[in-house]
Every structure is written in structure tokens, then in C-alpha cells.
Amino acid sequence: MPRLPTAALLLSALLLAVPASAQTPAAPSPSGGILPLVSVGERWPQAQETYVIRVAPGDAGKPLGLEVYSPGFNLADYVDGRRGAGYFGDELYKKNEPFETTFTLTGPGGTVLERRYGTGREHTWESLYAGGLPAGTYTLRVSSRGDGKNSFALRVAEPFALETSDFSVNARDTEQTPLLAARLTVPPAWVGQTLSVLNYDIDGPQEAETWVVQPGGARVNLTPSGNGQTATDRFTITPELVGEWQVYLRVLPTTRQYSNAVRYGFRVGNQAITARVGGFVPPAGARLDNHLLVEIVDPQGRAIPGASYTLVGERVVRPSLPPGYLPLSGSVVQGTGTVVSPTEIRYQPGLTRVRFVARPPEGQLAVEAVAVYGDQRFPLSGVAFEVAGRTLTAPATLPLVPGEYAVKPGTLPGSTVATPPPSRVADGGTTRVTLEYLVRTELTLVTAPDVLGACDVTQLAATLKTDFPQRLPARLTLNLPTGWASDYPLEVPGEVGAGQPLRLKVPVRVCRTDAAEAVAEPSGLRVTGPVRVRNPGGANVTRTVQGGGRATLAKSVEVAPQGYAVTLTLTVDRPLENLRLIDPLPVAEGSAAAVRGPLSVQGPSLAGVSARAEGDSILLTRVLPGTYTLTYTLLTDQPADAVVTSPDLAW
């Protein structure tokens, strides 16, 4: 094809100049060199151009700044054999035929954007995607439909890069400097392996030259491919070749074409490996068309981490929210557009800024702590607990994403607490969890002394204590059995807590063996303190009976569970008739009369003796020689030292 003069030197110089900061919120920088890429519509081995953008977890949400220069076909560039001023490399081989190029960005969540560009009469500078993206690998595909080729340039903001293993570039005959086609990083792991650099359709050595600059600056020429053919150059990697390789292409003065589309590929062994491409500076005065800025914020205006957006055609934008987020509203902050719903805005291409507001799904978990003390519950404060990896103190209410949460209570001295079952938090609701600390108390009752003579005095000391840090109300009460008496108060109210026991000390006169009881409220603890009273004593009598015989009577009195147990032991050495045992009942002024309980008699097996009480006497109608035991219970409120009376015998 004949070469024609052109006035595109200025444009080429601008495109190959050192990159400057772009007039966008995030200043893009070159990622592989200044490079006009190309998409060929027909008769090309590659149906679409594919570029990979990797978003590391640490870079999620950072502005991508994906921009394109001249995404559409410029009819004023080269049509029907004529080349116009500012030639960039667009070529339409059949006049008046339609030509369209589609840019599609996809990622882990599906399509992010899809833009179609037709024909026009200027090179425009457009923002494809300015916002941030969640972590993942994204693919930008460019395909053209029509008999021709569309030259364009791409760039992304730092720290992102455009990577590809097989791609097409378009070099122009007006360029007087080499075109930096790609930058390839060779790692140490490739040492000993073979790196292959492929080029396709240079159309022979008279059209263009291509080469690589290896680490250290050495230039190595590559084999120019023939028309419709592929040339491959192979390199065995040595340690000296580890580092960045630069691939260049330059149209020669002997060319017969205005521009030359060339495809490159990179392989290690049979595996495709990627190089970095893209990067450009728009010409001076170039206007950024269809620049869409999308803000996705929470109700407080803070950017939502992991949020993104998708473009539908050239006029519709929709937010992509993290799982569970609920859309609230949409608005057009700058430019012209219509809010269709909280998740869709239709806008007019141009400088447009839209804002979507969403809220995270959020419920509340309210955690409180109580001390369970007997039948009472006391609120606690400052009690530590853990939930969702955070340590807080109760009472507390914290917002949480809906789900199940385990609340791990902290420990409190002097108590036990059970971990409650996981709690489910629902969106817009409040779930309440109560940590129940069961207070442990210890109650003791000491009697000193605990062995007494009848009606002696002992001291009862009841003590209630706990290690629980909070003071709690308490009451101590002493319950005395029958035969025990005290002139002092038998209960005391107060508080009990760590280092602060509650005590009750009382002197008590004890006239019978039994046990006092100490009771702590509201815990309901009970404990007893026994005291043993030594037996009141006894009395003996011996009498000479009929015919010179002898009879002996012994009396003993012991404290019984109720009253006193009286035992009369009679020994005779000959038969006796109508023997009377004199056993006076105790009498004390102001006391109720003593009562003798039923008599029980045991004696020789042949005696067949029976006993009958008559006042202060017990009558035995007939006794045989031997020993007889009579027992009964003496019921009286008199003290032990007054219940022993002296017995006697009569007949």
C-alpha cells in the first residue's frame, strides 16, 4: 500500500513522551510502556484481544483507573485508501461498512462492564472503569466486528497492571522512535528453561524490525515474520538473563504500509506466560469523555469495602454490593441522569458522578450480666465477655452482621457461670443475652465448747463469707432447739462480699444434747452445730428387806431427744411381794408439772413382773430373785441439774 505524507508527528511524539499525571482522581501511571494496541475485525488468528488485571487482597477497593484512548473507529483516520491528519492507525477496508468494537470487563462476580463503540470522526479519551474492585482476577476482552482494524491505547492506575500472553499492536510508519510493545519479567525459577518470543505477520524484514532488550541493556534482534506467518525466537535462560525484558517494534522507512498490525506471544516450554502492556499519555488538550465516577457509601458517607459497580451499555450503572448489604438510595451528584431505583441510574455520557447509598445488614446483640443469689438477681457491671473476636464489658449493646454469635463470659471470683448457647442476630432486631453468675457462699457454725455440763453456757459463732467481688445483702439467723436459751438477738442483717464476711456470735445456755441451726438468706444455706451435754447423774439406794434379804435400787438420768431417759435398776436376792419403788418427780416453782412416760420393765424370764405407777411410786406386785430394769421418759422443761431426784424402796 503506498505511503502518503502525514501531519501526525506531533501526535506520535505525544504518545511516546514520558507519562504525565492524568487529570483523574487517581493519577494512572504506565504499566508496560506507551503502546497503541489493536483489535482486528476479520482475517486475524485472534478473534479477541485479552488482558488480565489482578487485584490483590491488599489492593481491593483501590481506584482501578481503567482508561482507553480512541476506543471507537475514527472515520477520519484512514478510509478508502486515504489517511487523514492525526492518523492513529484505524483502517476500514470497505467504505460505508459498519464497524464496532466491544470492551468487556469480567471478574469473579461476572460482567463488570460492557461498552460498545461504533464509528465517529475523532479520537476520544474515555474512562472505562474508575472505581475499585474486590480482590480477584479480572479479564478485559476487546473484540471488533467489521473489515478493518481499530487501534487504541489502555492504561490502569497504580498498583495495577495489564497482563497478556498473546496480544496485537499497531505500529505506524510516521513514528521515528521504537514502539515499546511489552515488558516481560523473567524470574530465577526459569533458569535452565527455554523462553520463546513469537511474532506474527510483520510482512517481512523490509516492513519492520523487532528486538528485545535484555537485563543489562543488551539488544537482541528477533526474526521478522512473513505475511500471515509466525516467527519464533528461543532463549535459554541463564542467571544473567533474570530480570526485565523489553520488546520493541519499529516500522522501517522501506515499508509499503501506513501501519502494521503485529501479534506477539510468550512461552516457557509449552506454557503461555504473561507480560505487561499498556500505558499512555493522552495528547495535549484531549477531552476525557464519558468519565463516570461512582461512589458507593454507607449512610454515614463512608466508602463500603468490597463494593463495586457494573455498567450496562453506555447509559446504565448498577452497584455491586458485598453480600447482605441493603440498597437505600441512588443520586446523580454531577452530570445528567435519572434514578430508576436504589440499584440503577441511567445517565447521559459525559462527566458524571453518581452515588449509591447502602447499609450493611445489621442487628444488635445486647449482653448483660446478673448475679444469681438465692431467689434474687442483682445486675452486674464491668463484667468482661468475648464475642466476634472482641472483648467488651457488660452491659453492652453492639451492632453485628446477622448470624450466630457465641458469647464467652469472663470469670468472677466466688461464682460459677455457664456459657450461653449461640445467639442468632437478625437484621434490624436486638437479641439479648444474660450472663448468669451463680454466687457461691460458705456458711459455718462453730460451737465452743461443744461438750458441756448440764445447763452450762457455750458460744455459737455463725459466719457467712464469699469471694464474690460485689457486696450482696444477707441475713444470718440462729435457730435454737428446746432446752437451749439465749438473751441475745438470734439474727443479724448486713452485707457479704469479698473480704467482708457476715458474722453472728451468741452465748447460749445448753441444758440438753442437741444441735443449733444457722440459716443464711437469701442463699438458703443451712448448717448445724451440735453440743453434747454430759448426763445429769444418778443416785443409788440399798435396803434390807423381808427375812434378812437385800434389795438395791440404782437410778440414772440421761438427756434424750425429747426430755430425759430415766433408768431404774433393781436387784433382789429373794422373792418379794408388793415392792414399791419410790421415784419422786421433780418439782420447781413456776414450772409445769413433770410427766412420767410409759413404763417398760425387763427382768428374769420366769418372773412375769408388771409395773404400775402410782404418783411418785412404782408398784411391783411380785418379784423373784434377780435384776430388773425399768425405763421411762421424763417430760419436763426443768433444767438438767434439777431433774435428778433420789429414789427409795418400800414394801
XYZ file of C-alpha atoms in Angstrom:
651
model
C 0.000 0.000 0.000
C 1.577 3.398 -0.980
C 2.860 5.684 1.764
C 1.342 9.159 1.932
C 2.596 12.223 3.817
C 1.015 12.923 7.169
C 0.970 15.553 9.856
C 0.810 13.017 12.701
C 4.349 13.541 14.003
C 3.112 15.672 16.876
C 0.577 13.074 17.938
C 3.183 10.297 17.812
C 5.607 12.356 19.837
C 2.960 12.992 22.456
C 2.033 9.330 22.680
C 5.677 8.370 23.141
C 6.530 11.072 25.654
C 7.283 10.432 29.307
C 3.917 9.787 31.032
C 2.463 12.693 32.999
C -0.203 12.692 35.699
C -3.670 12.319 34.248
C -6.479 14.670 35.185
C -8.394 11.994 37.082
C -8.944 11.387 40.786
C -6.259 8.695 40.802
C -3.268 9.520 38.633
C -2.566 6.492 36.370
C 0.966 5.560 35.508
C 2.416 3.465 32.688
C 2.118 -0.294 33.093
C 4.264 -1.660 30.315
C 5.077 1.258 28.066
C 3.314 3.620 25.654
C 1.545 1.278 23.341
C -1.185 1.522 20.696
C -2.953 -1.801 20.895
C -5.162 -3.011 18.073
C -8.257 -5.128 17.525
C -8.634 -6.634 14.056
C -12.143 -7.345 12.856
C -11.580 -10.059 10.223
C -8.922 -12.454 8.905
C -6.885 -12.423 12.109
C -5.923 -15.541 14.094
C -7.015 -13.925 17.317
C -10.766 -13.322 17.495
C -10.399 -11.041 20.514
C -7.675 -9.326 22.485
C -7.472 -10.430 26.110
C -5.830 -8.596 29.008
C -5.692 -9.713 32.645
C -5.877 -7.379 35.676
C -5.060 -8.896 39.063
C -6.430 -7.252 42.226
C -4.560 -8.442 45.303
C -6.418 -8.546 48.642
C -4.407 -5.583 49.858
C -5.394 -3.561 46.783
C -9.117 -4.329 46.897
C -11.177 -1.179 46.612
C -8.359 0.973 45.258
C -9.333 3.021 42.173
C -8.661 0.924 39.080
C -8.453 3.915 36.747
C -9.043 1.805 33.628
C -8.992 4.285 30.710
C -8.871 3.946 26.962
C -7.713 6.346 24.261
C -9.587 6.117 20.962
C -11.887 3.164 21.767
C -14.064 3.820 18.703
C -13.239 3.785 14.996
C -12.281 7.202 13.614
C -13.629 7.559 10.094
C -11.286 10.485 9.554
C -8.230 8.350 10.323
C -7.899 6.088 7.273
C -10.757 5.207 4.969
C -10.815 4.075 1.346
C -7.071 4.388 0.890
C -6.715 7.865 2.320
C -5.033 8.812 5.565
C -6.031 11.959 7.463
C -4.209 14.261 9.841
C -3.626 12.852 13.341
C -3.532 9.321 11.974
C -3.635 6.785 14.827
C -3.909 3.521 12.948
C -7.639 2.907 12.362
C -8.231 1.266 8.972
C -11.539 0.423 7.308
C -11.036 -1.580 4.130
C -14.582 -1.373 2.788
C -16.161 2.040 2.542
C -19.528 2.642 4.223
C -19.500 -0.717 6.025
C -20.336 -0.788 9.774
C -17.536 -1.350 12.256
C -17.873 -1.746 16.016
C -15.563 -2.571 18.922
C -16.705 -4.010 22.253
C -14.811 -3.725 25.553
C -15.934 -6.254 28.206
C -14.536 -6.485 31.744
C -15.424 -9.628 33.714
C -14.385 -10.905 37.118
C -15.256 -13.416 39.837
C -18.722 -11.917 40.140
C -19.485 -11.886 36.407
C -19.569 -8.961 33.994
C -18.374 -5.669 35.434
C -18.856 -3.571 32.312
C -19.506 -3.895 28.624
C -19.098 -0.958 26.252
C -19.671 -0.901 22.508
C -18.123 1.778 20.326
C -19.058 2.447 16.718
C -17.653 4.947 14.254
C -17.011 8.673 14.621
C -14.665 11.349 13.436
C -12.390 11.971 16.420
C -10.144 10.151 18.840
C -11.669 10.323 22.317
C -10.240 9.649 25.731
C -12.671 7.694 27.921
C -12.868 6.274 31.404
C -13.952 2.652 31.244
C -13.907 1.937 34.978
C -12.669 4.386 37.601
C -13.768 2.656 40.814
C -12.367 -0.079 42.996
C -12.871 -3.808 42.662
C -12.913 -6.700 45.128
C -9.864 -8.949 45.185
C -9.657 -11.381 42.285
C -8.572 -11.808 38.685
C -10.357 -9.721 36.045
C -10.264 -10.114 32.276
C -10.698 -7.291 29.768
C -11.685 -8.581 26.329
C -11.680 -6.387 23.214
C -13.299 -7.623 20.012
C -14.164 -5.882 16.736
C -16.740 -6.640 14.105
C -16.162 -5.415 10.543
C -13.492 -5.495 7.846
C -10.780 -3.349 9.373
C -8.771 -2.717 12.493
C -9.237 -0.381 15.427
C -6.142 0.958 17.159
C -6.430 2.074 20.807
C -4.389 2.515 23.982
C -5.130 1.309 27.537
C -3.877 2.197 30.971
C -4.652 1.432 34.622
C -3.716 3.212 37.840
C -1.013 2.005 40.196
C -0.556 -0.582 41.581
C -2.442 -2.445 38.857
C -1.150 -3.728 35.538
C -2.485 -5.088 32.251
C -1.033 -8.527 31.519
C -1.356 -10.757 28.478
C 0.400 -13.686 26.845
C -0.882 -13.112 23.277
C -1.750 -9.639 22.015
C -1.689 -7.381 18.969
C -0.013 -3.996 18.495
C -0.194 -1.446 15.697
C 2.958 0.425 14.632
C 2.688 3.453 12.307
C 5.039 4.490 9.564
C 5.123 8.055 10.901
C 6.817 7.026 14.147
C 10.521 7.754 14.164
C 11.159 6.025 17.507
C 10.662 2.380 18.511
C 7.336 1.266 19.948
C 7.701 -0.392 23.369
C 5.397 -3.365 22.908
C 5.710 -5.207 26.238
C 7.700 -5.698 29.400
C 8.379 -9.271 30.484
C 9.767 -10.224 33.898
C 11.959 -13.340 33.912
C 12.164 -14.866 37.414
C 15.025 -17.025 38.757
C 12.763 -20.090 38.545
C 13.095 -20.015 34.740
C 16.855 -20.543 34.782
C 17.644 -23.510 32.552
C 14.304 -23.309 30.747
C 13.573 -22.047 27.251
C 11.781 -18.738 26.708
C 10.110 -18.340 23.308
C 9.086 -14.983 21.825
C 6.650 -15.262 18.904
C 5.671 -12.631 16.362
C 3.053 -12.929 13.628
C 2.509 -11.058 10.333
C 5.296 -8.460 10.272
C 5.196 -8.964 6.466
C 8.947 -9.430 6.127
C 12.182 -7.668 7.128
C 11.603 -4.718 4.767
C 8.484 -3.647 6.720
C 9.596 -3.505 10.341
C 12.218 -4.628 12.800
C 11.631 -6.083 16.236
C 14.027 -6.882 19.077
C 14.351 -7.418 22.830
C 16.470 -5.533 25.314
C 17.686 -7.980 27.929
C 18.723 -7.238 31.523
C 21.978 -5.295 31.374
C 20.943 -3.441 28.191
C 21.951 -5.958 25.504
C 19.839 -5.722 22.321
C 18.973 -8.976 20.581
C 17.137 -8.811 17.252
C 14.112 -11.019 16.724
C 13.244 -12.745 13.469
C 10.651 -10.723 11.480
C 7.723 -12.942 10.475
C 6.447 -13.125 6.933
C 2.978 -12.234 5.682
C 0.478 -14.429 7.548
C 3.301 -16.364 9.200
C 4.723 -16.767 12.704
C 8.409 -16.455 13.647
C 9.756 -17.840 16.924
C 12.953 -16.904 18.733
C 14.098 -19.123 21.596
C 16.322 -18.193 24.542
C 17.827 -20.493 27.157
C 17.561 -18.607 30.430
C 20.766 -18.140 32.407
C 21.171 -16.290 35.713
C 22.378 -13.240 33.765
C 19.061 -13.105 31.870
C 16.915 -12.933 35.012
C 15.085 -9.596 35.229
C 13.013 -7.375 32.926
C 12.965 -7.885 29.162
C 11.638 -5.161 26.871
C 10.124 -5.973 23.495
C 10.270 -3.304 20.754
C 8.813 -2.860 17.262
C 9.744 -0.191 14.680
C 8.370 0.397 11.178
C 11.203 0.782 8.661
C 11.444 3.531 6.024
C 11.173 0.800 3.379
C 7.635 -0.102 4.456
C 4.790 -0.022 1.989
C 2.095 0.383 4.679
C 0.773 3.263 6.699
C 0.565 0.974 9.764
C 1.402 -2.603 10.539
C -0.566 -4.832 12.959
C 1.653 -7.460 14.614
C 0.750 -10.159 17.113
C 3.185 -11.207 19.884
C 3.180 -14.232 22.158
C 5.349 -15.523 25.009
C 6.002 -19.121 26.073
C 8.155 -21.006 28.566
C 8.267 -24.520 27.224
C 4.701 -25.080 26.050
C 3.147 -22.835 28.704
C 1.893 -19.349 27.866
C 3.284 -16.676 30.196
C 2.185 -13.077 30.546
C 3.945 -9.769 30.005
C 2.864 -6.262 30.978
C 1.391 -3.999 28.306
C -0.463 -0.706 28.135
C 0.148 2.778 29.415
C -0.193 6.071 27.549
C -0.389 9.833 27.875
C -3.312 11.453 26.053
C -2.446 14.228 23.613
C -2.482 17.751 24.949
C -5.989 19.139 25.047
C -7.650 15.722 24.699
C -11.018 15.655 26.433
C -11.982 12.870 28.810
C -15.370 11.688 27.555
C -17.886 9.588 29.410
C -15.975 9.903 32.667
C -18.125 8.154 35.253
C -17.322 8.404 38.941
C -19.336 6.076 41.148
C -19.486 6.419 44.921
C -20.878 3.543 46.956
C -21.143 4.595 50.573
C -22.911 3.718 53.803
C -25.415 6.099 55.457
C -22.509 7.890 57.170
C -20.850 8.590 53.822
C -18.031 6.073 54.279
C -16.956 4.007 51.309
C -18.215 0.413 51.534
C -15.260 -2.013 51.401
C -15.563 -4.540 48.598
C -18.296 -2.605 46.784
C -18.082 -2.123 43.043
C -20.379 -1.365 40.159
C -21.317 -2.654 36.732
C -22.079 -0.799 33.537
C -24.862 -1.874 31.215
C -24.218 -0.391 27.828
C -23.212 3.265 27.848
C -26.026 4.697 29.948
C -26.808 2.421 32.913
C -24.791 1.902 36.091
C -25.646 -0.500 38.875
C -23.906 -1.027 42.235
C -22.374 -4.382 43.168
C -22.710 -4.668 46.919
C -20.959 -7.054 49.302
C -23.150 -9.949 50.469
C -26.025 -8.873 52.666
C -25.792 -5.121 52.054
C -29.168 -3.478 51.557
C -29.519 -0.643 48.993
C -31.073 2.558 50.317
C -30.873 5.211 47.614
C -29.189 6.451 44.462
C -28.483 10.017 43.329
C -26.825 11.924 40.496
C -24.298 14.240 42.124
C -22.877 15.694 38.905
C -23.974 15.458 35.323
C -27.321 14.406 33.917
C -29.185 11.229 34.776
C -32.284 9.577 36.147
C -32.525 7.498 39.300
C -34.500 4.420 38.300
C -34.151 2.689 41.669
C -31.686 2.464 44.566
C -29.766 -0.026 42.401
C -29.923 1.604 38.954
C -29.167 5.015 37.490
C -29.461 5.957 33.818
C -27.064 8.738 32.901
C -26.093 10.822 29.922
C -22.494 10.199 28.796
C -20.163 12.957 29.872
C -18.602 13.949 33.160
C -20.937 12.147 35.546
C -20.780 11.442 39.248
C -23.343 9.224 40.915
C -23.748 7.991 44.458
C -25.345 4.849 45.783
C -26.103 4.517 49.488
C -26.451 1.104 51.111
C -26.347 -0.167 54.608
C -24.849 -3.354 55.895
C -27.243 -5.900 57.302
C -27.077 -5.120 60.956
C -28.700 -6.272 64.114
C -27.796 -5.744 67.710
C -26.610 -8.029 70.456
C -27.333 -6.767 73.946
C -25.315 -8.503 76.664
C -25.961 -8.002 80.363
C -24.707 -9.794 83.462
C -26.522 -10.618 86.699
C -25.589 -12.203 89.994
C -27.985 -15.018 90.892
C -28.069 -15.133 94.676
C -30.676 -17.418 96.116
C -34.007 -16.313 94.676
C -32.695 -12.818 93.938
C -30.947 -11.354 90.872
C -28.639 -8.372 91.029
C -27.368 -6.528 87.917
C -23.604 -6.505 87.429
C -21.434 -4.006 85.565
C -17.907 -4.147 84.215
C -18.056 -7.894 83.626
C -15.822 -8.898 80.690
C -17.032 -11.111 77.848
C -15.888 -12.034 74.344
C -17.937 -12.054 71.148
C -16.922 -11.991 67.479
C -13.240 -11.708 68.425
C -13.803 -8.622 70.586
C -13.526 -8.218 74.349
C -16.166 -5.980 75.918
C -17.724 -5.367 79.319
C -21.349 -5.880 80.209
C -23.776 -4.286 79.986
C -23.108 -3.561 76.312
C -25.041 -3.394 73.055
C -23.017 -3.925 69.903
C -24.023 -3.871 66.221
C -23.337 -7.080 64.325
C -23.904 -8.544 60.899
C -26.775 -11.042 61.096
C -25.695 -14.531 62.042
C -24.987 -16.737 65.024
C -22.622 -15.498 67.693
C -21.155 -17.270 70.696
C -20.779 -15.151 73.816
C -17.929 -16.285 76.041
C -18.309 -14.947 79.589
C -15.362 -13.928 81.693
C -14.871 -15.324 85.187
C -15.760 -13.716 88.508
C -14.323 -14.977 91.815
C -16.800 -16.658 94.085
C -19.199 -17.606 91.320
C -19.855 -20.036 88.516
C -21.164 -19.110 85.073
C -22.300 -21.246 82.161
C -21.594 -20.305 78.540
C -24.949 -19.483 76.943
C -25.894 -21.172 73.655
C -25.035 -19.262 70.440
C -27.367 -16.347 69.818
C -28.859 -15.529 66.420
C -28.771 -11.862 65.422
C -31.333 -10.824 62.816
C -31.266 -7.740 60.609
C -32.961 -4.816 62.320
C -33.524 -6.727 65.567
C -31.953 -6.851 69.007
C -31.030 -10.162 70.589
C -30.495 -10.172 74.325
C -28.132 -12.438 76.236
C -27.919 -12.579 80.016
C -24.796 -13.948 81.664
C -25.864 -15.517 84.951
C -23.211 -15.679 87.655
C -24.289 -18.078 90.428
C -22.823 -16.711 93.664
C -21.003 -19.249 95.831
C -21.211 -18.625 99.601
C -19.893 -20.620 102.543
C -21.682 -20.853 105.891
C -20.058 -22.216 109.058
C -21.332 -22.616 112.633
C -18.828 -23.149 115.435
C -19.845 -24.144 118.989
C -17.211 -23.633 121.645
C -17.155 -25.567 123.836
C -19.185 -28.383 122.327
C -19.283 -30.641 125.414
C -20.938 -29.128 128.480
C -22.236 -29.880 131.847
C -25.963 -29.629 132.175
C -27.147 -26.046 131.533
C -23.661 -24.638 131.033
C -23.053 -21.827 128.511
C -21.434 -22.216 125.090
C -20.874 -19.651 122.317
C -22.336 -20.095 118.847
C -20.421 -18.308 116.032
C -22.055 -18.326 112.575
C -20.015 -16.932 109.647
C -21.162 -16.335 106.056
C -18.439 -15.500 103.520
C -17.791 -15.387 99.763
C -15.082 -14.392 97.297
C -17.630 -12.629 95.078
C -16.320 -9.094 94.430
C -19.650 -7.282 94.766
C -21.300 -6.746 98.136
C -24.622 -8.519 98.449
C -27.346 -8.243 101.107
C -27.586 -11.119 103.559
C -29.197 -12.142 106.847
C -27.959 -14.686 109.406
C -30.386 -16.427 111.779
C -29.785 -18.936 114.593
C -32.483 -21.469 115.425
C -32.171 -22.962 118.947
C -33.686 -26.315 119.935
C -35.748 -26.969 123.077
C -33.645 -26.747 126.214
C -31.354 -24.061 124.717
C -31.786 -20.394 125.595
C -30.077 -17.034 124.999
C -30.780 -13.443 125.997
C -29.062 -12.084 122.837
C -30.537 -11.400 119.337
C -30.557 -14.518 117.222
C -30.332 -12.809 113.786
C -28.309 -10.087 112.117
C -28.810 -8.333 108.722
C -25.892 -6.992 106.690
C -23.816 -7.411 103.550
C -21.402 -10.077 102.417
C -18.666 -9.814 99.783
C -15.007 -10.497 99.111
C -13.093 -9.612 102.285
C -16.326 -8.767 104.112
C -17.915 -11.760 105.877
C -21.144 -11.513 107.890
C -20.878 -12.854 111.436
C -23.287 -13.637 114.321
C -21.950 -14.597 117.765
C -24.340 -15.546 120.577
C -23.800 -17.069 124.082
C -26.319 -19.852 124.713
C -27.258 -21.876 127.829
C -27.499 -25.552 126.860
C -29.420 -27.936 129.093
C -29.675 -30.918 126.746
C -27.717 -32.562 123.987
C -28.911 -31.216 120.619
C -27.830 -29.016 117.694
C -28.431 -25.393 116.789
C -29.046 -24.383 113.172
C -27.657 -21.371 111.300
C -29.562 -20.152 108.234
C -28.279 -17.666 105.623
C -30.738 -15.793 103.445
C -31.356 -15.316 100.588
C -28.953 -18.122 99.663
C -30.886 -20.608 101.786
C -27.741 -22.236 103.151
C -28.207 -24.158 106.403
C -25.669 -25.682 108.757
C -25.912 -27.229 112.236
C -23.691 -27.017 115.282
C -24.124 -29.830 117.864
C -23.404 -29.635 121.570
C -23.301 -32.694 123.855
C -24.475 -32.289 127.424
C -22.951 -34.666 129.917
C -25.523 -36.874 131.747
C -27.160 -35.167 134.740
C -26.047 -38.006 137.037
C -27.818 -40.581 139.221
C -28.494 -41.915 142.732
C -28.305 -45.305 144.486
C -30.096 -46.863 147.493
C -29.703 -50.278 149.285
C -32.246 -51.679 151.732
C -32.571 -54.840 153.962
C -35.865 -56.436 153.112
C -38.077 -59.254 154.469
C -36.281 -62.195 156.107
C -32.908 -60.511 156.049
C -32.773 -60.274 152.286
C -31.316 -57.249 150.479
C -32.605 -55.038 147.640
C -30.540 -52.452 145.765
C -32.006 -49.667 143.557
C -29.857 -47.518 141.186
C -31.208 -44.536 139.259
C -29.572 -42.827 136.237
C -30.792 -39.932 134.100
C -29.633 -39.111 130.562
C -30.647 -36.434 128.095
C -32.988 -37.860 125.481
C -34.184 -36.450 122.130
C -37.333 -35.441 123.993
C -36.993 -34.884 127.737
C -34.848 -37.263 129.773
C -34.375 -41.012 129.741
C -34.691 -42.402 133.306
C -33.389 -45.890 134.095
C -34.146 -47.690 137.412
C -32.117 -50.853 138.072
C -33.436 -53.136 140.867
C -31.546 -56.140 142.231
C -33.146 -58.514 144.846
C -31.870 -61.789 146.361
C -35.205 -63.377 147.375
C -38.877 -63.232 146.299
C -40.766 -60.147 147.412
C -44.412 -59.146 147.381
C -45.744 -55.645 146.653
C -42.398 -53.946 146.385
C -42.723 -50.205 145.987
C -40.014 -48.117 144.198
C -40.100 -44.535 145.436
C -39.153 -42.221 142.461
C -40.267 -38.615 143.130
C -40.969 -36.431 140.077
C -39.025 -33.124 140.038
C -40.955 -30.101 141.183
C -39.910 -26.485 140.620
C -41.852 -23.311 141.285
C -43.166 -21.720 138.110
C -42.566 -24.818 136.001
C -45.117 -27.152 134.536
C -45.585 -30.465 136.282
C -43.227 -33.173 135.180
C -44.786 -36.130 133.397
C -43.598 -39.742 133.583
C -43.968 -41.553 130.293
C -44.982 -45.225 129.849
C -43.029 -47.734 131.908
C -41.011 -50.526 130.387
C -39.876 -53.449 132.593
C -37.386 -56.208 131.894
C -36.489 -58.957 134.396
C -35.969 -62.720 134.898
C -37.818 -64.787 132.362
C -39.992 -66.592 134.910
C -40.897 -63.526 136.898
C -43.776 -62.285 134.780
C -43.455 -58.964 136.554
C -45.620 -55.941 135.793
C -45.189 -52.366 136.989
C -47.786 -49.713 137.802
C -47.114 -46.045 138.519
C -48.922 -44.513 141.464
C -47.893 -40.884 141.969
C -44.241 -40.803 142.973
C -44.172 -44.617 143.379
C -43.889 -47.556 141.052
C -45.509 -50.754 142.356
C -44.177 -54.212 141.562
C -46.679 -56.842 142.801
C -44.233 -59.785 142.908
C -40.545 -60.127 142.122
C -38.246 -63.149 142.041
C -34.541 -63.083 142.812
C -32.616 -61.332 140.017
C -32.164 -57.968 138.361
C -34.980 -55.817 136.958
C -34.630 -52.774 134.652
C -37.375 -50.148 134.475
C -37.181 -47.299 131.969
C -39.386 -44.372 131.126
C -39.127 -40.911 129.569
C -39.422 -37.929 131.864
C -41.040 -34.965 130.193
C -40.234 -31.623 131.868
C -38.992 -28.139 130.995
C -36.810 -28.048 134.079
C -33.030 -27.864 133.561
C -30.945 -30.979 133.711
C -29.457 -30.162 137.101
C -32.949 -30.241 138.625
C -34.353 -33.444 137.209
C -32.376 -35.986 139.298
C -34.319 -36.980 142.441
C -33.247 -39.576 144.997
C -35.041 -42.951 144.823
C -36.045 -45.240 147.696
C -37.590 -48.658 148.401
C -40.641 -49.702 150.428
C -42.752 -52.835 150.814
